[in-house]
Amino acid sequence: MTDTPLTKNIDMKREPFDFGLYRHAGGYDGVLRMLKEMAPADVLETVKNSGLKGRGGAGFPTGLKWSFVPTGENAPKTKYLVVNADEMEPGTFKDRLLMEGDPHLLIEGMLIAAYTIQANTAYIFLRGEYLRAETLLRTAIGQAKEQGLLGKNIQGSGFDLEIILHTSAGRYICGEETALLNALEGKRANPRAKPPFPQVSGLWGKPTIVNNVETLCNLPGIIRYGTQWYKDLGKGEDAGTKLFGVSGRVKHPGCWELPLGTPIRELVDGLAGGMSDGYQLRAFLPGGGSTDFLLPEHLDLTLDYDVIGKAGSRLATGTMIILDDHTCPVGMVGNLMRFFSHESCGWCTPCRDGLPWVDSIFRRLESGQGQESDLQILTEHLEYLGPGRTFCALAPGAMAPLGSALKHFRDDFEAHIRTGACPWQK
Amino acid sequence: MTNSQLIASTAPRVQARTLTEQEVHDIEHELTLYPDKRAVGLEALKIVQKHQGWVSDESLLAVANFLEMSAHELDGVATFFNLIFRQPVGRKVMLFCNSVSCYIMGCEQIKAHISERLGIDYGETTADGQFTLIPVPCLGDCDRAPVMLMDGEQQRNLSIEKINEILAESAERE
Ligand SMILES: Cc1cc2nc3c(=O)[nH]c(=O)nc-3n(C[C@H](O)[C@H](O)[C@H](O)COP(=O)(O)O)c2cc1C
Ligand code: SF4
């Protein structure tokens, strides 16, 4: 047994395990047993009981999501599993580690998920810039196929699975799962209306499960060691471990696997070594660019989905971005707004027109041309682009850092307007 | 620019070029992986770009013909994606991360230095056709910010000195 099931094989100083080494470390044991002894319904029950929640941002229970896929005689025969490997959330660098560090773990996780929903084709939707991950995954898929773990009638089980690697060409919105499906179908990656949800009608209208890379990498451990082991890994309310990252002005930025329920301080002051010399912590985004700022007083909270939620933010991708006292908060949020404005897919009006407006206000503020009324306009956008007002969650995600910044850094915004300059620009 | 050329009736008619054997071969391989032709639109564009450096109107038409879809539909896909180039680019494309962690770690100063050294802004190519500078969303390497992707290689912990080294090395290899 292990208490770091996601990263136990990972050492970025060497090449990742090939098939033989991965097998030697107990890899694919769980899948082989699953194919022999477990019916798809048993696996579904196990994953439901494990308490695994999606690691792509929303934290939706994985077993519950899978249970919406139609089964039985009348269900469509063709179903798809799609891996969301589009990792483009600002400040997020965890799926890269998993794919570059242990590609067979993802393949094993995919086998488990595909078997459960009885999908015979699985696509990995990989962002185009992850060139090393592409090479390593192609090699690993080839090895798994050679060894009879992919292809037809896997290990005599009667179950078939082909894995196809699709590389994208850079658009953040492709990470939104319905936009991703449109992109895979060769269309512009605008999101789709929900319902119907992909579980019922997804890729080419067939039942489809979209899961994040890290979510799938949790499955081999769950199948191999069981749900009790998995639950016990978590220190707090949530089960399992998760990858957590820290970037910004800390001594040792990086990404580590920790039990859910670990105090934030252990991550930021412990593993990341605390702030770099001469820098103070002002605030942090706990889970990528689409989350609300938390403050130093929140460092003793634990890394649990609900705990961070109650503090007014989201655990989301679990990769923290640190705002230090030498960085202008208006500049930082302006940078995020530029990103979201650029990456808006243009499908719905509030986001297509609202985000460029917000961006232009930030440009004004940063160059010292801001007016008092600008803050009012920004505040109004929090509502116009808020949850339920736009076609997908991109725009509400953009409003999270904005809204919390207007609350916590009001003085900084006002100083830009009052003095007609950015106080950080000497 | 190129899109309007396709649409404008006054512009000289663009003719599809002939896809090379290699391009056809690569696209046909992709076709085996998807249930319909239009699904490989992006792959086909990437294949053409790999061989030609960018996607000209002539290439776009050729791919559209090959996949039996309208050129406008395919151009809708081409123009949607950051990494499909509908204009010629330099021999080396600098995909420069300008997202938040790189911002905090000082990428704007690095970008200013590149612009000064090469005399190009985002979206521009040096006069000698050597470099194109393009901003990209978060490259997912935030613990080693600032970063850029150039020639398939991730350049990490960028500093002004490191940029100078990279440029010197490029010049040497020419
Ligand atoms: C704008 C936007 C971008 C997203 N980008 C990603 C992404 O890059 N990777 C990812 O796994 N999920 C991303 N998501 C979340 C997905 O829509 C989806 O919830 C997730 O892939 C589900 O997988 P999970 O249940 O395993 O977490 C994004 C969502 C939105 C709204
Ligand atoms: S919210 Fe933005 S990204 Fe989402 S559908 Fe609307 S325009 Fe597109």
XYZ file of C-alpha atoms and ligand atoms in Angstrom:
639
model
C 0.000 0.000 0.000
C 1.023 3.576 -0.464
C -0.072 6.957 0.743
C 0.893 8.696 -2.490
C -0.929 6.641 -5.127
C -0.768 9.386 -7.767
C 2.928 10.132 -7.632
C 4.579 7.029 -6.175
C 6.138 6.182 -9.541
C 7.071 9.730 -10.431
C 10.601 11.031 -10.423
C 11.011 13.829 -12.924
C 14.784 13.407 -12.924
C 14.472 10.192 -14.942
C 12.279 8.854 -17.737
C 8.843 7.649 -16.628
C 8.259 3.926 -16.072
C 7.777 1.942 -19.243
C 5.293 -0.916 -19.303
C 7.653 -3.404 -17.647
C 8.667 -1.161 -14.769
C 5.086 -0.020 -14.264
C 3.945 -3.669 -14.085
C 6.805 -4.465 -11.743
C 5.570 -1.734 -9.387
C 2.160 -3.419 -9.275
C 0.666 -1.391 -12.107
C -2.268 -2.939 -14.018
C -2.743 -5.481 -11.169
C -6.028 -3.820 -10.278
C -7.252 -3.770 -13.864
C -6.400 -7.415 -14.441
C -8.302 -8.403 -11.332
C -11.178 -6.122 -12.298
C -11.474 -7.736 -15.737
C -11.565 -11.184 -14.152
C -13.660 -10.673 -11.070
C -15.738 -7.530 -11.295
C -18.822 -6.658 -13.318
C -19.066 -3.047 -14.525
C -21.768 -2.451 -11.909
C -19.364 -3.582 -9.163
C -16.756 -1.094 -10.283
C -19.356 1.660 -10.374
C -20.386 0.824 -6.792
C -16.751 0.843 -5.668
C -16.040 4.215 -7.224
C -19.261 5.661 -5.805
C -18.370 4.414 -2.337
C -14.827 5.723 -2.557
C -16.022 9.322 -2.411
C -13.835 10.342 -5.365
C -14.694 13.799 -6.652
C -13.706 15.193 -10.053
C -10.334 16.939 -10.079
C -11.025 19.065 -13.174
C -12.380 21.985 -11.203
C -16.003 21.387 -10.332
C -15.463 18.593 -7.798
C -18.455 16.576 -8.971
C -18.674 13.026 -7.514
C -17.228 10.723 -10.185
C -19.341 7.641 -9.452
C -22.526 9.679 -9.531
C -21.557 11.182 -12.888
C -20.932 7.727 -14.348
C -24.249 6.444 -13.052
C -26.124 8.723 -15.467
C -24.808 6.767 -18.444
C -27.660 4.643 -19.770
C -27.125 0.893 -19.389
C -29.062 -2.228 -20.293
C -30.501 -3.658 -23.471
C -31.959 -0.459 -24.866
C -28.967 1.746 -24.182
C -26.913 2.860 -27.201
C -24.137 0.376 -27.945
C -21.580 3.060 -28.747
C -20.322 5.030 -25.772
C -17.248 7.176 -25.328
C -14.795 8.014 -22.622
C -13.029 11.334 -23.091
C -10.060 12.453 -21.034
C -9.895 16.160 -20.418
C -6.169 16.855 -20.732
C -6.565 20.415 -21.956
C -5.047 21.925 -18.798
C -5.031 25.658 -19.513
C -6.423 27.147 -16.342
C -3.987 29.943 -15.417
C -1.621 28.788 -12.700
C -2.438 25.093 -13.149
C 0.322 22.569 -13.778
C -0.771 19.276 -12.263
C -2.018 17.141 -15.163
C 1.267 17.788 -16.942
C 3.111 16.208 -14.011
C 0.916 13.096 -14.129
C 1.155 12.609 -17.888
C 4.885 13.263 -18.103
C 5.626 11.443 -14.866
C 3.559 8.254 -15.146
C 1.630 7.888 -18.417
C 0.653 4.267 -17.744
C -1.250 5.355 -14.635
C -3.572 7.406 -16.838
C -4.038 4.503 -19.250
C -4.870 2.178 -16.376
C -7.374 4.698 -15.032
C -8.919 4.992 -18.485
C -9.306 1.225 -18.701
C -11.217 1.233 -15.423
C -13.502 4.100 -16.414
C -14.151 2.776 -19.924
C -14.913 -0.706 -18.616
C -17.387 0.691 -16.090
C -19.402 2.588 -18.664
C -18.645 -0.025 -21.356
C -17.045 2.395 -23.763
C -14.904 0.795 -26.476
C -13.328 3.998 -27.720
C -11.610 6.584 -25.565
C -10.157 9.882 -26.719
C -7.494 11.791 -24.833
C -8.008 15.479 -25.570
C -4.516 16.816 -24.988
C -3.563 20.452 -25.260
C -1.336 20.990 -28.266
C 1.507 22.593 -26.345
C 2.133 19.509 -24.175
C 4.591 18.001 -26.627
C 6.453 15.799 -24.180
C 3.221 14.418 -22.770
C 2.152 13.653 -26.350
C 5.284 11.643 -27.076
C 5.183 9.777 -23.777
C 1.480 8.961 -24.050
C 1.880 7.682 -27.636
C 4.668 5.393 -26.483
C 2.726 4.168 -23.462
C -0.433 3.507 -25.516
C 1.673 1.529 -27.994
C 3.203 -0.554 -25.201
C -0.146 -1.251 -23.557
C -1.481 -2.374 -26.902
C 1.473 -4.652 -27.546
C 1.000 -6.213 -24.141
C -2.644 -6.950 -24.784
C -4.038 -4.375 -22.379
C -5.638 -2.366 -25.150
C -7.311 -3.559 -28.301
C -9.778 -6.361 -28.838
C -10.880 -8.836 -26.181
C -8.463 -7.560 -23.548
C -6.947 -10.499 -21.590
C -9.775 -12.717 -22.748
C -12.373 -10.623 -20.962
C -14.428 -9.862 -24.051
C -13.899 -6.149 -23.408
C -12.428 -4.013 -26.213
C -10.790 -0.621 -25.847
C -8.975 1.637 -28.295
C -7.340 4.823 -27.020
C -6.947 7.678 -29.488
C -4.789 10.673 -28.716
C -6.145 13.964 -30.026
C -3.947 17.026 -29.750
C -5.620 20.406 -29.704
C -4.300 23.764 -30.852
C -4.697 26.072 -27.915
C -7.997 27.531 -26.763
C -8.880 27.604 -23.071
C -12.582 27.086 -23.760
C -11.833 23.593 -25.108
C -11.455 22.544 -21.474
C -15.161 23.150 -20.896
C -16.481 19.672 -21.456
C -19.170 20.376 -24.034
C -16.923 22.759 -25.986
C -14.351 19.980 -25.892
C -16.832 17.591 -27.503
C -17.532 20.086 -30.278
C -13.802 20.478 -30.835
C -13.372 16.693 -31.055
C -16.131 16.583 -33.646
C -14.152 19.109 -35.685
C -16.339 22.110 -34.961
C -15.583 25.485 -33.450
C -15.288 24.889 -29.738
C -18.365 26.708 -28.512
C -20.051 25.079 -25.530
C -23.325 23.195 -25.941
C -26.615 23.719 -24.161
C -27.182 21.420 -21.182
C -29.367 19.356 -20.987
C -28.863 17.006 -22.634
C -25.819 16.230 -20.544
C -22.920 14.423 -22.240
C -23.532 11.342 -20.091
C -26.707 10.841 -22.129
C -25.894 12.578 -25.399
C -22.292 13.616 -25.864
C -19.735 12.892 -28.553
C -21.577 12.355 -31.866
C -24.760 12.146 -29.801
C -23.603 9.066 -27.898
C -23.368 8.668 -24.116
C -20.030 10.158 -23.102
C -18.098 10.612 -19.899
C -15.587 13.429 -19.722
C -13.132 13.149 -16.860
C -10.061 15.079 -15.893
C -6.627 13.403 -16.070
C -6.098 13.493 -12.318
C -9.568 12.090 -11.617
C -8.768 9.043 -13.754
C -5.354 8.613 -12.142
C -7.121 8.047 -8.811
C -8.907 4.941 -10.091
C -6.096 2.362 -10.177
C -5.445 2.839 -6.451
C -9.123 2.599 -5.577
C -9.531 -0.656 -7.498
C -6.304 -2.120 -6.181
C -6.543 -1.203 -2.498
C -10.250 -0.592 -1.988
C -12.517 2.179 -0.808
C -11.618 2.086 2.881
C -7.951 2.624 2.107
C -8.911 5.476 -0.214
C -11.137 7.186 2.328
C -8.482 6.834 5.016
C -5.999 8.681 2.818
C -7.950 11.896 3.339
C -7.262 13.744 6.568
C -10.496 15.708 6.636
C -13.930 15.510 5.056
C -12.822 14.436 1.595
C -11.403 11.101 0.527
C -8.066 10.527 -1.149
C -5.072 12.591 -2.050
C -4.759 15.400 -4.559
C -2.063 17.264 -6.382
C -1.491 20.736 -4.980
C 0.724 23.334 -6.537
C 2.166 26.665 -5.519
C 3.445 29.314 -7.911
C 4.523 32.907 -7.414
C 7.138 34.402 -5.109
C 7.701 31.458 -2.785
C 11.084 29.880 -2.085
C 10.316 26.526 -3.723
C 7.421 26.655 -6.160
C 6.226 23.187 -7.113
C 3.519 20.555 -7.191
C 3.016 17.846 -4.574
C 0.582 15.080 -3.718
C -1.026 15.606 -0.329
C -3.995 14.172 1.524
C -7.144 16.212 1.121
C -7.697 17.937 4.418
C -4.072 19.072 4.774
C -3.785 22.598 6.241
C -2.909 25.167 3.564
C 0.003 26.321 5.706
C 1.746 22.956 5.352
C 1.695 23.466 1.618
C 2.657 27.132 1.408
C 5.037 27.466 4.364
C 6.164 23.849 4.449
C 6.660 22.320 1.024
C 6.867 25.595 -0.885
C 9.250 26.944 1.752
C 7.305 30.103 2.534
C 7.665 33.451 0.826
C 10.892 34.364 -0.956
C 13.190 36.670 1.018
C 11.912 40.211 1.012
C 8.380 39.262 -0.028
C 5.238 39.129 2.095
C 2.086 37.153 1.389
C -0.859 39.389 0.557
C -3.400 36.913 -0.763
C -3.698 33.784 -2.885
C -5.971 32.147 -5.414
C -6.445 28.628 -4.028
C -7.214 26.722 -7.220
C -6.240 28.498 -10.413
C -7.308 31.722 -12.065
C -11.070 31.199 -11.739
C -11.176 31.181 -7.945
C -11.744 33.919 -5.352
C -8.803 35.380 -3.441
C -8.184 34.096 0.064
C -6.123 35.997 2.643
C -3.247 35.130 5.009
C -5.837 34.581 7.745
C -7.060 31.588 5.723
C -3.753 29.723 5.835
C -4.924 27.481 8.642
C -7.929 26.235 6.695
C -7.689 22.725 5.361
C -7.603 21.759 1.704
C -11.115 20.315 1.514
C -13.730 21.150 -1.101
C -16.320 22.329 1.443
C -13.911 24.119 3.740
C -12.573 26.292 0.942
C -16.118 26.721 -0.346
C -17.335 28.020 3.013
C -14.460 30.509 3.085
C -15.889 31.991 -0.118
C -13.627 30.441 -2.715
C -13.158 27.101 -4.468
C -10.555 24.362 -4.209
C -10.965 23.871 -7.985
C -7.664 22.651 -9.495
C -5.768 22.907 -6.200
C -2.950 24.911 -7.734
C -2.383 28.118 -5.793
C -1.204 31.388 -7.165
C 0.472 33.604 -4.596
C 0.058 37.383 -4.629
C 2.993 39.052 -2.894
C 3.389 42.604 -1.626
C 5.616 43.659 -4.544
C 3.032 42.779 -7.177
C 0.238 45.171 -8.007
C -3.088 43.435 -7.313
C -4.776 45.560 -9.978
C -2.118 44.445 -12.457
C -2.509 40.807 -11.467
C -6.281 40.849 -11.821
C -5.927 42.859 -15.015
C -3.710 40.094 -16.355
C -6.397 37.533 -15.558
C -9.099 39.662 -17.169
C -6.977 39.958 -20.345
C -6.664 36.185 -20.401
C -10.386 35.555 -19.973
C -11.292 38.255 -22.459
C -8.912 36.754 -25.021
C -10.186 33.243 -24.408
C -13.922 34.054 -24.447
C -15.322 31.916 -27.236
C -17.681 34.693 -28.311
C -20.837 32.608 -28.240
C -22.910 34.621 -25.769
C -23.178 38.385 -25.553
C -22.514 39.102 -21.859
C -19.159 37.346 -22.004
C -18.143 38.330 -25.542
C -18.813 42.021 -24.914
C -18.462 42.173 -21.142
C -14.984 40.728 -20.750
C -13.332 43.057 -23.299
C -15.043 45.959 -21.523
C -13.672 44.803 -18.188
C -10.256 44.345 -19.787
C -10.308 47.857 -21.237
C -11.184 49.316 -17.843
C -8.205 47.526 -16.333
C -5.916 48.900 -19.007
C -7.193 52.371 -18.120
C -6.750 51.823 -14.401
C -3.229 50.478 -14.826
C -2.165 53.418 -16.964
C -3.552 55.886 -14.449
C -6.529 56.946 -16.572
C -9.152 55.307 -14.356
C -12.198 57.094 -13.006
C -14.276 56.553 -9.894
C -17.171 55.360 -12.081
C -15.000 52.506 -13.408
C -15.240 50.660 -10.120
C -19.006 50.906 -10.330
C -18.964 49.449 -13.854
C -16.694 46.611 -12.742
C -19.031 45.868 -9.840
C -22.002 45.731 -12.205
C -20.197 43.200 -14.362
C -19.981 40.838 -11.399
C -23.699 40.471 -11.787
C -23.992 40.638 -15.588
C -21.375 37.927 -16.010
C -22.265 36.024 -12.868
C -23.491 32.445 -12.508
C -26.584 31.767 -14.585
C -26.162 34.827 -16.811
C -23.867 33.317 -19.400
C -23.895 30.219 -21.569
C -21.007 28.527 -19.778
C -18.915 28.880 -16.640
C -15.980 30.757 -18.231
C -17.345 34.225 -17.507
C -18.523 33.499 -13.947
C -15.082 31.987 -13.360
C -13.484 35.240 -14.488
C -15.669 37.183 -12.067
C -14.381 35.217 -9.066
C -10.946 36.867 -8.813
C -12.462 40.205 -9.877
C -15.197 40.271 -7.251
C -12.915 39.215 -4.431
C -10.227 41.683 -5.543
C -12.706 44.562 -5.496
C -13.542 43.544 -1.957
C -10.051 42.931 -0.576
C -7.991 45.433 -2.581
C -10.395 48.365 -2.792
C -7.687 50.721 -1.520
C -5.333 49.654 -4.272
C -7.926 50.257 -6.963
C -8.703 53.662 -5.486
C -5.029 54.600 -5.228
C -4.651 54.042 -8.995
C -7.539 56.416 -9.641
C -6.593 59.020 -7.051
C -2.928 59.308 -7.929
C -3.374 58.733 -11.652
C -0.646 56.100 -11.677
C 0.158 52.566 -10.616
C 1.822 52.824 -7.193
C 3.946 49.759 -8.047
C 5.477 51.303 -11.119
C 8.508 53.275 -10.131
C -7.268 39.412 -44.008
C -7.062 35.996 -45.570
C -10.634 35.229 -44.627
C -11.936 38.284 -46.404
C -9.892 37.298 -49.452
C -11.769 34.058 -49.581
C -15.077 35.845 -49.308
C -14.533 39.027 -51.320
C -15.791 38.538 -54.853
C -13.426 41.172 -56.254
C -10.310 39.414 -55.019
C -8.594 37.103 -57.479
C -9.987 33.606 -57.072
C -7.852 31.480 -54.828
C -7.050 28.064 -56.235
C -6.566 25.035 -54.036
C -3.033 23.735 -54.159
C -2.286 20.038 -54.480
C -1.649 18.339 -51.167
C 1.662 16.507 -51.019
C 1.768 12.730 -50.828
C 2.986 12.950 -47.247
C 0.154 15.290 -46.265
C -2.449 13.020 -47.840
C -0.906 10.024 -46.134
C -0.956 11.713 -42.709
C -4.510 12.984 -43.107
C -5.699 9.563 -44.236
C -4.216 8.034 -41.117
C -6.209 10.502 -38.980
C -9.364 9.594 -40.895
C -9.110 6.045 -39.569
C -9.419 7.330 -36.000
C -12.705 9.245 -36.243
C -16.159 8.265 -37.454
C -16.525 11.178 -39.877
C -14.442 13.367 -42.147
C -15.037 16.798 -40.703
C -13.783 15.603 -37.307
C -10.227 15.596 -38.619
C -10.404 19.231 -39.787
C -8.084 20.475 -37.070
C -5.687 17.522 -37.437
C -5.537 18.095 -41.180
C -4.784 21.776 -40.675
C -2.051 20.872 -38.206
C -0.566 18.398 -40.661
C -0.494 20.993 -43.413
C 1.015 23.519 -41.040
C 3.681 21.063 -39.973
C 4.795 20.653 -43.571
C 4.195 24.171 -44.905
C 4.852 26.280 -41.822
C 1.427 27.930 -41.982
C -2.034 27.516 -43.504
C -2.435 29.577 -46.666
C -5.764 30.086 -48.423
C -4.573 27.606 -51.031
C -3.868 25.001 -48.358
C -7.139 25.671 -46.607
C -9.085 25.125 -49.812
C -7.165 21.961 -50.547
C -7.952 20.521 -47.112
C -11.597 21.565 -47.366
C -11.895 19.833 -50.733
C -10.190 16.740 -49.411
C -12.537 16.541 -46.412
C -15.582 17.507 -48.480
C -16.482 20.442 -46.306
C -16.926 24.121 -47.076
C -13.831 26.297 -46.917
C -15.640 28.765 -44.694
C -16.560 26.106 -42.218
C -12.978 24.919 -42.088
C -11.708 28.487 -41.814
C -14.082 28.879 -38.848
C -12.132 26.102 -37.175
C -8.746 27.390 -38.334
C -9.330 30.882 -36.994
C -10.714 29.599 -33.705
C -7.478 28.029 -32.563
C -4.488 29.993 -31.306
C -1.926 27.659 -32.848
C -3.201 27.505 -36.410
C -1.337 30.200 -38.301
C -3.285 31.796 -41.146
C -0.335 34.072 -41.908
C 3.269 33.127 -42.579
C 5.391 32.916 -39.443
C 9.116 33.012 -38.831
C 11.329 29.940 -38.768
C 11.146 29.993 -34.988
C 7.889 30.753 -33.246
C 8.220 31.956 -29.685
C 5.076 30.958 -27.829
C 5.437 33.260 -24.891
C 3.346 32.622 -21.784
C 1.806 35.838 -20.534
C -0.587 34.359 -17.965
C -0.807 35.131 -14.317
C 2.042 33.180 -12.684
C 4.459 34.324 -15.371
C 3.142 37.862 -14.882
C 3.919 37.711 -11.178
C 7.388 36.369 -11.959
C 8.141 39.282 -14.252
C 7.329 38.089 -17.789
C 6.482 41.608 -18.930
C 10.091 42.757 -18.504
C 11.263 39.680 -20.408
C 8.774 40.349 -23.182
C 9.937 43.973 -23.356
C 13.513 42.734 -23.705
C 12.629 40.322 -26.520
C 10.702 43.067 -28.291
C 13.636 45.420 -27.957
C 16.232 42.897 -29.102
C 14.211 41.656 -32.071
C 12.208 44.758 -32.887
C 8.903 42.881 -32.900
C 5.738 43.013 -30.831
C 3.218 40.211 -30.259
C 1.952 38.817 -33.546
C 4.917 40.124 -35.537
C 7.792 38.484 -37.392
C 11.333 39.801 -37.666
C 12.303 41.248 -41.050
C 14.751 38.381 -41.653
C 11.922 35.867 -41.153
C 13.736 34.311 -38.227
C 11.386 34.831 -35.266
C 7.678 35.293 -34.615
C 6.497 36.272 -31.145
C 3.072 35.036 -30.044
C 1.505 35.208 -26.576
C -0.045 31.959 -25.351
C -2.265 31.159 -22.394
C -0.703 29.524 -19.367
C 1.798 26.875 -20.495
C 1.256 24.824 -17.354
C 4.802 25.181 -16.043
C 4.001 27.738 -13.369
C 6.590 26.561 -10.841
C 9.291 27.427 -13.362
C 7.868 30.751 -14.560
C 8.432 32.720 -16.681
C 8.364 30.257 -19.559
C 8.047 30.079 -23.310
C 7.823 27.288 -25.849
C 10.157 27.640 -28.823
C 11.069 25.038 -31.437
C 9.292 22.375 -29.424
C 11.379 23.131 -26.379
C 10.083 24.554 -23.153
C 12.391 27.357 -21.983
C 11.966 27.804 -18.254
C 12.913 30.303 -15.542
C 13.435 32.937 -18.218
C 15.611 35.921 -17.413
C 17.069 38.635 -19.569
C 20.403 36.766 -19.569
C 18.689 33.546 -20.592
C 16.945 35.286 -23.495
C 20.305 36.646 -24.624
C 21.761 33.138 -24.480
C 18.866 31.675 -26.467
C 19.195 34.352 -29.137
C 22.974 33.935 -29.314
C 22.607 30.177 -29.684
C 20.030 30.595 -32.446
C 22.317 32.942 -34.315
C 25.216 30.485 -34.009
C 23.208 27.601 -35.389
C 22.220 29.541 -38.495
C -13.810 27.499 -19.203
C -13.596 26.151 -18.609
C -12.378 25.505 -18.779
C -12.164 24.249 -18.247
N -10.954 23.655 -18.441
C -10.748 22.401 -17.958
C -9.511 21.727 -18.182
O -8.598 22.255 -18.829
N -9.349 20.473 -17.689
C -10.349 19.858 -16.996
O -10.181 18.709 -16.598
N -11.521 20.461 -16.760
C -11.753 21.713 -17.232
N -12.970 22.315 -17.023
C -14.015 21.551 -16.308
C -14.739 20.609 -17.273
O -15.822 21.303 -17.871
C -15.310 19.400 -16.565
O -16.011 19.811 -15.443
C -14.260 18.404 -16.134
O -13.437 18.025 -17.188
C -14.946 17.180 -15.593
O -14.019 16.223 -15.155
P -14.013 15.719 -13.644
O -15.424 15.367 -13.274
O -13.131 14.534 -13.692
O -13.476 16.831 -12.821
C -13.198 23.598 -17.533
C -14.413 24.250 -17.346
C -14.616 25.514 -17.873
C -15.934 26.177 -17.662
S -19.597 32.473 -21.279
Fe -18.002 33.137 -22.724
S -16.864 31.280 -23.175
Fe -18.837 30.633 -22.302
S -20.236 30.376 -24.047
Fe -20.450 32.499 -23.387
S -18.988 33.592 -24.716
Fe -18.404 31.452 -24.784
